[in-house]
PDB file of C-alpha atoms in Angstrom:
ATOM      1  CA  MET A  20      81.989   3.995 152.846  1.00  0.00           C
ATOM      2  CA  ALA A  21      78.442   3.271 151.710  1.00  0.00           C
ATOM      3  CA  MET A  22      77.882   2.894 147.998  1.00  0.00           C
ATOM      4  CA  ALA A  23      74.849   4.605 146.494  1.00  0.00           C
ATOM      5  CA  VAL A  24      72.830   2.133 144.473  1.00  0.00           C
ATOM      6  CA  ALA A  25      70.440   3.396 141.817  1.00  0.00           C
ATOM      7  CA  LEU A  26      67.104   1.631 142.092  1.00  0.00           C
ATOM      8  CA  PRO A  27      64.007   1.916 139.923  1.00  0.00           C
ATOM      9  CA  ALA A  28      61.759   4.668 141.213  1.00  0.00           C
ATOM     10  CA  THR A  29      58.550   3.305 142.702  1.00  0.00           C
ATOM     11  CA  SER A  30      56.357   6.411 142.845  1.00  0.00           C
ATOM     12  CA  PRO A  31      53.631   6.928 140.219  1.00  0.00           C
ATOM     13  CA  GLN A  32      54.850   6.611 136.678  1.00  0.00           C
ATOM     14  CA  PRO A  33      55.460   9.965 134.959  1.00  0.00           C
ATOM     15  CA  ALA A  34      54.200  10.542 131.475  1.00  0.00           C
ATOM     16  CA  ALA A  35      56.663   9.109 128.992  1.00  0.00           C
ATOM     17  CA  ALA A  36      58.082  11.633 126.569  1.00  0.00           C
ATOM     18  CA  THR A  37      57.442  10.616 122.997  1.00  0.00           C
ATOM     19  CA  PRO A  38      60.043  10.840 120.227  1.00  0.00           C
ATOM     20  CA  PRO A  39      58.948  13.136 117.390  1.00  0.00           C
ATOM     21  CA  GLY A  40      57.568  12.043 114.052  1.00  0.00           C
ATOM     22  CA  ILE A  41      55.803   8.799 115.009  1.00  0.00           C
ATOM     23  CA  PRO A  42      53.312   8.108 112.190  1.00  0.00           C
ATOM     24  CA  SER A  43      49.753   6.859 112.442  1.00  0.00           C
ATOM     25  CA  GLU A  44      49.142   3.132 112.070  1.00  0.00           C
ATOM     26  CA  ALA A  45      47.732   3.695 108.575  1.00  0.00           C
ATOM     27  CA  THR A  46      50.794   5.686 107.512  1.00  0.00           C
ATOM     28  CA  ALA A  47      53.135   3.090 109.002  1.00  0.00           C
ATOM     29  CA  ARG A  48      51.373   0.297 107.096  1.00  0.00           C
ATOM     30  CA  SER A  49      51.653   2.316 103.884  1.00  0.00           C
ATOM     31  CA  GLU A  50      55.344   3.003 104.517  1.00  0.00           C
ATOM     32  CA  LEU A  51      56.018  -0.659 105.343  1.00  0.00           C
ATOM     33  CA  ALA A  52      54.421  -1.699 102.065  1.00  0.00           C
ATOM     34  CA  ALA A  53      56.704   0.765 100.251  1.00  0.00           C
ATOM     35  CA  LEU A  54      59.950  -0.509 101.786  1.00  0.00           C
ATOM     36  CA  ARG A  55      62.182  -2.595  99.545  1.00  0.00           C
ATOM     37  CA  VAL A  56      62.458  -6.178 100.789  1.00  0.00           C
ATOM     38  CA  ALA A  57      65.973  -7.573 100.485  1.00  0.00           C
ATOM     39  CA  ALA A  58      68.336  -9.834 102.382  1.00  0.00           C
ATOM     40  CA  ASP A  59      70.569  -7.947 104.803  1.00  0.00           C
ATOM     41  CA  GLY A  60      73.949  -7.024 103.402  1.00  0.00           C
ATOM     42  CA  SER A  61      77.348  -7.668 104.925  1.00  0.00           C
ATOM     43  CA  SER A  62      78.650  -6.207 108.180  1.00  0.00           C
ATOM     44  CA  SER A  63      82.078  -5.922 106.568  1.00  0.00           C
ATOM     45  CA  GLY A  64      83.639  -2.533 107.242  1.00  0.00           C
ATOM     46  CA  TYR A  65      81.180  -1.641 109.979  1.00  0.00           C
ATOM     47  CA  SER A  66      82.160   0.077 113.201  1.00  0.00           C
ATOM     48  CA  ARG A  67      80.291   2.536 115.393  1.00  0.00           C
ATOM     49  CA  ASP A  68      82.967   5.069 114.435  1.00  0.00           C
ATOM     50  CA  MET A  69      81.382   5.114 110.967  1.00  0.00           C
ATOM     51  CA  PHE A  70      78.381   6.858 112.602  1.00  0.00           C
ATOM     52  CA  PRO A  71      79.822   9.764 114.642  1.00  0.00           C
ATOM     53  CA  HIS A  72      77.592  10.532 117.644  1.00  0.00           C
ATOM     54  CA  TRP A  73      76.788  12.263 120.149  1.00  0.00           C
ATOM     55  CA  ASN A  74      77.228  15.608 118.410  1.00  0.00           C
ATOM     56  CA  THR A  75      76.945  18.984 120.100  1.00  0.00           C
ATOM     57  CA  VAL A  76      73.383  20.258 119.679  1.00  0.00           C
ATOM     58  CA  SER A  77      73.657  23.633 121.417  1.00  0.00           C
ATOM     59  CA  GLY A  78      76.040  25.139 123.928  1.00  0.00           C
ATOM     60  CA  THR A  79      77.533  22.292 125.969  1.00  0.00           C
ATOM     61  CA  CYS A  80      74.631  19.911 125.265  1.00  0.00           C
ATOM     62  CA  ASN A  81      75.158  16.919 122.997  1.00  0.00           C
ATOM     63  CA  THR A  82      72.574  14.620 121.427  1.00  0.00           C
ATOM     64  CA  ARG A  83      72.483  12.163 124.350  1.00  0.00           C
ATOM     65  CA  GLU A  84      71.963  14.934 126.893  1.00  0.00           C
ATOM     66  CA  THR A  85      69.312  16.543 124.701  1.00  0.00           C
ATOM     67  CA  VAL A  86      67.316  13.274 124.540  1.00  0.00           C
ATOM     68  CA  LEU A  87      67.701  12.743 128.306  1.00  0.00           C
ATOM     69  CA  LYS A  88      66.114  16.165 128.858  1.00  0.00           C
ATOM     70  CA  ARG A  89      63.414  15.545 126.237  1.00  0.00           C
ATOM     71  CA  ASP A  90      62.415  12.091 127.494  1.00  0.00           C
ATOM     72  CA  GLY A  91      62.742  12.714 131.237  1.00  0.00           C
ATOM     73  CA  THR A  92      60.640  14.614 133.762  1.00  0.00           C
ATOM     74  CA  SER A  93      61.968  17.219 136.212  1.00  0.00           C
ATOM     75  CA  VAL A  94      65.443  16.858 134.691  1.00  0.00           C
ATOM     76  CA  VAL A  95      68.099  19.080 136.273  1.00  0.00           C
ATOM     77  CA  THR A  96      71.410  19.589 134.484  1.00  0.00           C
ATOM     78  CA  ASP A  97      74.730  21.081 135.551  1.00  0.00           C
ATOM     79  CA  SER A  98      76.815  23.661 133.684  1.00  0.00           C
ATOM     80  CA  ALA A  99      78.233  20.906 131.459  1.00  0.00           C
ATOM     81  CA  CYS A 100      74.653  19.823 130.546  1.00  0.00           C
ATOM     82  CA  ALA A 101      74.991  16.509 132.404  1.00  0.00           C
ATOM     83  CA  ALA A 102      71.737  15.375 134.052  1.00  0.00           C
ATOM     84  CA  THR A 103      72.194  15.493 137.828  1.00  0.00           C
ATOM     85  CA  SER A 104      68.646  14.465 138.677  1.00  0.00           C
ATOM     86  CA  GLY A 105      65.335  13.597 137.063  1.00  0.00           C
ATOM     87  CA  ARG A 106      63.075  10.665 136.278  1.00  0.00           C
ATOM     88  CA  TRP A 107      63.066   8.520 133.151  1.00  0.00           C
ATOM     89  CA  TYR A 108      60.282   6.126 132.238  1.00  0.00           C
ATOM     90  CA  SER A 109      61.449   3.411 129.836  1.00  0.00           C
ATOM     91  CA  PRO A 110      58.502   2.394 127.619  1.00  0.00           C
ATOM     92  CA  TYR A 111      60.336  -0.750 126.474  1.00  0.00           C
ATOM     93  CA  ASP A 112      60.045  -2.394 129.904  1.00  0.00           C
ATOM     94  CA  GLY A 113      57.823  -0.070 131.952  1.00  0.00           C
ATOM     95  CA  VAL A 114      60.486   0.833 134.521  1.00  0.00           C
ATOM     96  CA  THR A 115      61.170   4.338 135.850  1.00  0.00           C
ATOM     97  CA  TRP A 116      64.732   5.361 136.781  1.00  0.00           C
ATOM     98  CA  SER A 117      66.014   8.243 138.865  1.00  0.00           C
ATOM     99  CA  ALA A 118      69.661   8.114 137.737  1.00  0.00           C
ATOM    100  CA  SER A 119      70.646   8.994 134.172  1.00  0.00           C
ATOM    101  CA  SER A 120      73.425   6.378 134.393  1.00  0.00           C
ATOM    102  CA  ASP A 121      70.703   3.701 134.297  1.00  0.00           C
ATOM    103  CA  VAL A 122      69.399   5.041 131.000  1.00  0.00           C
ATOM    104  CA  ASP A 123      70.733   4.510 127.481  1.00  0.00           C
ATOM    105  CA  ILE A 124      69.756   6.423 124.380  1.00  0.00           C
ATOM    106  CA  ASP A 125      68.651   3.701 121.985  1.00  0.00           C
ATOM    107  CA  HIS A 126      69.068   4.048 118.248  1.00  0.00           C
ATOM    108  CA  VAL A 127      65.687   2.564 117.270  1.00  0.00           C
ATOM    109  CA  ILE A 128      67.283   1.340 114.039  1.00  0.00           C
ATOM    110  CA  PRO A 129      70.615   0.059 115.374  1.00  0.00           C
ATOM    111  CA  LEU A 130      73.639   1.505 113.600  1.00  0.00           C
ATOM    112  CA  ALA A 131      74.862  -1.949 112.548  1.00  0.00           C
ATOM    113  CA  ASN A 132      71.417  -2.836 111.171  1.00  0.00           C
ATOM    114  CA  ALA A 133      71.388   0.400 109.202  1.00  0.00           C
ATOM    115  CA  TRP A 134      74.832  -0.452 107.816  1.00  0.00           C
ATOM    116  CA  ARG A 135      73.620  -3.857 106.596  1.00  0.00           C
ATOM    117  CA  THR A 136      70.442  -2.407 105.058  1.00  0.00           C
ATOM    118  CA  GLY A 137      71.796   0.517 103.082  1.00  0.00           C
ATOM    119  CA  ALA A 138      73.897   2.880 105.213  1.00  0.00           C
ATOM    120  CA  SER A 139      77.205   1.291 104.151  1.00  0.00           C
ATOM    121  CA  GLY A 140      76.808   3.250 100.919  1.00  0.00           C
ATOM    122  CA  TRP A 141      76.091   6.590 102.586  1.00  0.00           C
ATOM    123  CA  THR A 142      78.431   9.513 103.073  1.00  0.00           C
ATOM    124  CA  GLN A 143      79.757  10.049 106.584  1.00  0.00           C
ATOM    125  CA  THR A 144      77.685  13.228 106.746  1.00  0.00           C
ATOM    126  CA  ARG A 145      74.522  11.196 106.150  1.00  0.00           C
ATOM    127  CA  ARG A 146      75.527   8.595 108.749  1.00  0.00           C
ATOM    128  CA  THR A 147      76.230  11.341 111.293  1.00  0.00           C
ATOM    129  CA  GLN A 148      72.790  12.829 110.645  1.00  0.00           C
ATOM    130  CA  PHE A 149      71.206   9.389 111.129  1.00  0.00           C
ATOM    131  CA  ALA A 150      73.043   8.693 114.408  1.00  0.00           C
ATOM    132  CA  ASN A 151      72.016  12.061 115.883  1.00  0.00           C
ATOM    133  CA  ASP A 152      68.502  12.389 114.390  1.00  0.00           C
ATOM    134  CA  LEU A 153      66.243  14.424 116.687  1.00  0.00           C
ATOM    135  CA  THR A 154      63.588  15.004 113.996  1.00  0.00           C
ATOM    136  CA  ASN A 155      62.489  11.412 113.342  1.00  0.00           C
ATOM    137  CA  PRO A 156      61.653   8.736 115.973  1.00  0.00           C
ATOM    138  CA  GLN A 157      65.172   7.290 115.915  1.00  0.00           C
ATOM    139  CA  LEU A 158      66.381   8.105 119.456  1.00  0.00           C
ATOM    140  CA  ILE A 159      64.683   7.203 122.747  1.00  0.00           C
ATOM    141  CA  ALA A 160      65.756   6.978 126.400  1.00  0.00           C
ATOM    142  CA  VAL A 161      65.342   3.437 127.764  1.00  0.00           C
ATOM    143  CA  THR A 162      66.685   1.119 130.483  1.00  0.00           C
ATOM    144  CA  ASP A 163      70.343   0.455 129.747  1.00  0.00           C
ATOM    145  CA  ASN A 164      70.330  -3.348 130.104  1.00  0.00           C
ATOM    146  CA  VAL A 165      67.227  -3.617 127.905  1.00  0.00           C
ATOM    147  CA  ASN A 166      69.043  -1.644 125.240  1.00  0.00           C
ATOM    148  CA  SER A 167      72.053  -3.947 125.652  1.00  0.00           C
ATOM    149  CA  SER A 168      69.838  -7.027 125.178  1.00  0.00           C
ATOM    150  CA  LYS A 169      68.560  -5.551 121.912  1.00  0.00           C
ATOM    151  CA  GLY A 170      72.039  -5.002 120.481  1.00  0.00           C
ATOM    152  CA  ASP A 171      71.806  -4.689 116.701  1.00  0.00           C
ATOM    153  CA  GLN A 172      68.758  -6.961 116.323  1.00  0.00           C
ATOM    154  CA  SER A 173      65.703  -6.189 114.226  1.00  0.00           C
ATOM    155  CA  PRO A 174      62.122  -6.999 115.336  1.00  0.00           C
ATOM    156  CA  ALA A 175      62.596 -10.389 113.653  1.00  0.00           C
ATOM    157  CA  THR A 176      64.607 -11.474 116.708  1.00  0.00           C
ATOM    158  CA  TRP A 177      64.049  -8.778 119.366  1.00  0.00           C
ATOM    159  CA  LYS A 178      60.976  -6.868 120.505  1.00  0.00           C
ATOM    160  CA  PRO A 179      60.455  -4.633 123.560  1.00  0.00           C
ATOM    161  CA  PRO A 180      59.559  -6.733 126.629  1.00  0.00           C
ATOM    162  CA  ARG A 181      56.301  -4.747 127.004  1.00  0.00           C
ATOM    163  CA  THR A 182      53.906  -5.927 124.311  1.00  0.00           C
ATOM    164  CA  ALA A 183      51.903  -2.746 125.006  1.00  0.00           C
ATOM    165  CA  TYR A 184      54.699  -0.849 123.240  1.00  0.00           C
ATOM    166  CA  TRP A 185      54.908  -3.078 120.154  1.00  0.00           C
ATOM    167  CA  CYS A 186      52.565  -0.873 118.147  1.00  0.00           C
ATOM    168  CA  THR A 187      54.557   2.312 118.807  1.00  0.00           C
ATOM    169  CA  TYR A 188      57.924   0.582 118.385  1.00  0.00           C
ATOM    170  CA  SER A 189      56.972  -0.890 115.020  1.00  0.00           C
ATOM    171  CA  LYS A 190      55.656   2.484 113.808  1.00  0.00           C
ATOM    172  CA  MET A 191      58.945   4.128 114.793  1.00  0.00           C
ATOM    173  CA  TRP A 192      61.028   1.378 113.175  1.00  0.00           C
ATOM    174  CA  VAL A 193      59.078   1.474 109.903  1.00  0.00           C
ATOM    175  CA  HIS A 194      59.100   5.267 109.675  1.00  0.00           C
ATOM    176  CA  VAL A 195      62.853   5.616 110.178  1.00  0.00           C
ATOM    177  CA  LYS A 196      63.585   2.896 107.624  1.00  0.00           C
ATOM    178  CA  TYR A 197      61.211   4.627 105.222  1.00  0.00           C
ATOM    179  CA  ARG A 198      62.705   8.097 105.768  1.00  0.00           C
ATOM    180  CA  TYR A 199      66.217   6.793 105.121  1.00  0.00           C
ATOM    181  CA  SER A 200      65.321   4.368 102.302  1.00  0.00           C
ATOM    182  CA  LEU A 201      66.713   1.383 104.205  1.00  0.00           C
ATOM    183  CA  THR A 202      65.667  -2.141 103.276  1.00  0.00           C
ATOM    184  CA  VAL A 203      63.869  -4.757 105.391  1.00  0.00           C
ATOM    185  CA  ASN A 204      64.287  -8.505 105.102  1.00  0.00           C
ATOM    186  CA  SER A 205      61.235 -10.739 104.784  1.00  0.00           C
ATOM    187  CA  THR A 206      61.323 -12.014 108.384  1.00  0.00           C
ATOM    188  CA  GLU A 207      61.645  -8.468 109.687  1.00  0.00           C
ATOM    189  CA  LYS A 208      58.700  -7.315 107.556  1.00  0.00           C
ATOM    190  CA  SER A 209      56.564 -10.179 108.848  1.00  0.00           C
ATOM    191  CA  ALA A 210      57.438  -9.290 112.468  1.00  0.00           C
ATOM    192  CA  LEU A 211      56.594  -5.630 111.873  1.00  0.00           C
ATOM    193  CA  THR A 212      53.254  -6.586 110.341  1.00  0.00           C
ATOM    194  CA  THR A 213      52.489  -8.655 113.451  1.00  0.00           C
ATOM    195  CA  MET A 214      53.488  -5.812 115.759  1.00  0.00           C
ATOM    196  CA  LEU A 215      51.296  -3.313 113.862  1.00  0.00           C
ATOM    197  CA  GLY A 216      48.443  -5.690 114.643  1.00  0.00           C
ATOM    198  CA  TYR A 217      48.802  -4.566 118.294  1.00  0.00           C
ATOM    199  CA  CYS A 218      47.764  -1.002 117.387  1.00  0.00           C
TER     200      CYS A 218
END
C-alpha cells in the first residue's frame, strides 16, 4: 500500500498570516530598554504540564486549531475542527506546507524560558493564559522540525533560519516578554538588539 508523503508545496507562496500585537521597531526598542536584565533562574520544578494548553477556544476548536486556521490559507476543517486541508507558510524558514501535521504552533517565548525568567512564580491561571495567548504575538504556525530545533532557546543561541524574519521575530519576543514582565539575560538582550538592527 502506498504511503502518502507530505512534501513542501511548490506553488507561489501565500501571504503569511501575522500574529496579532506585533509592535513597531521603535516600540520594541523602548520595551527592550524597559525589560529587567537578570540571569535566568532555575528550571527546577518545570514541566509543560505547568502551562496547560491547548484550551478550547470555541465549540470544538482549541488554541492549536485556532492558530492553524488563522495562520493558514484556504484551511478546511472537519466537524472536530481538525484541519483537513490548507496551506501554511512558515516565516521562520520560508517553506510552505500542505499538511497540518508538518506544522507546529510555536510558543515564541518557550514555556521553559518563561519559567526561568519569571513564570515559575505565576499562578496556574496566568501560565494557562500565557500558553494559549491569542492576543499577543506569542503563538505562530511554523515548520515542525524548525520548531523542534529551537526547543527552549532564546535568541542568544537560536534565531530563525531566515534572517529576513529576524526583525519581526525580535519584535514579537520583546513584546511578549514586556507584556508579561519577564526578564532577559544580557546575552539575550544583546542578540535582540542585533536582530532589531535588521528592521
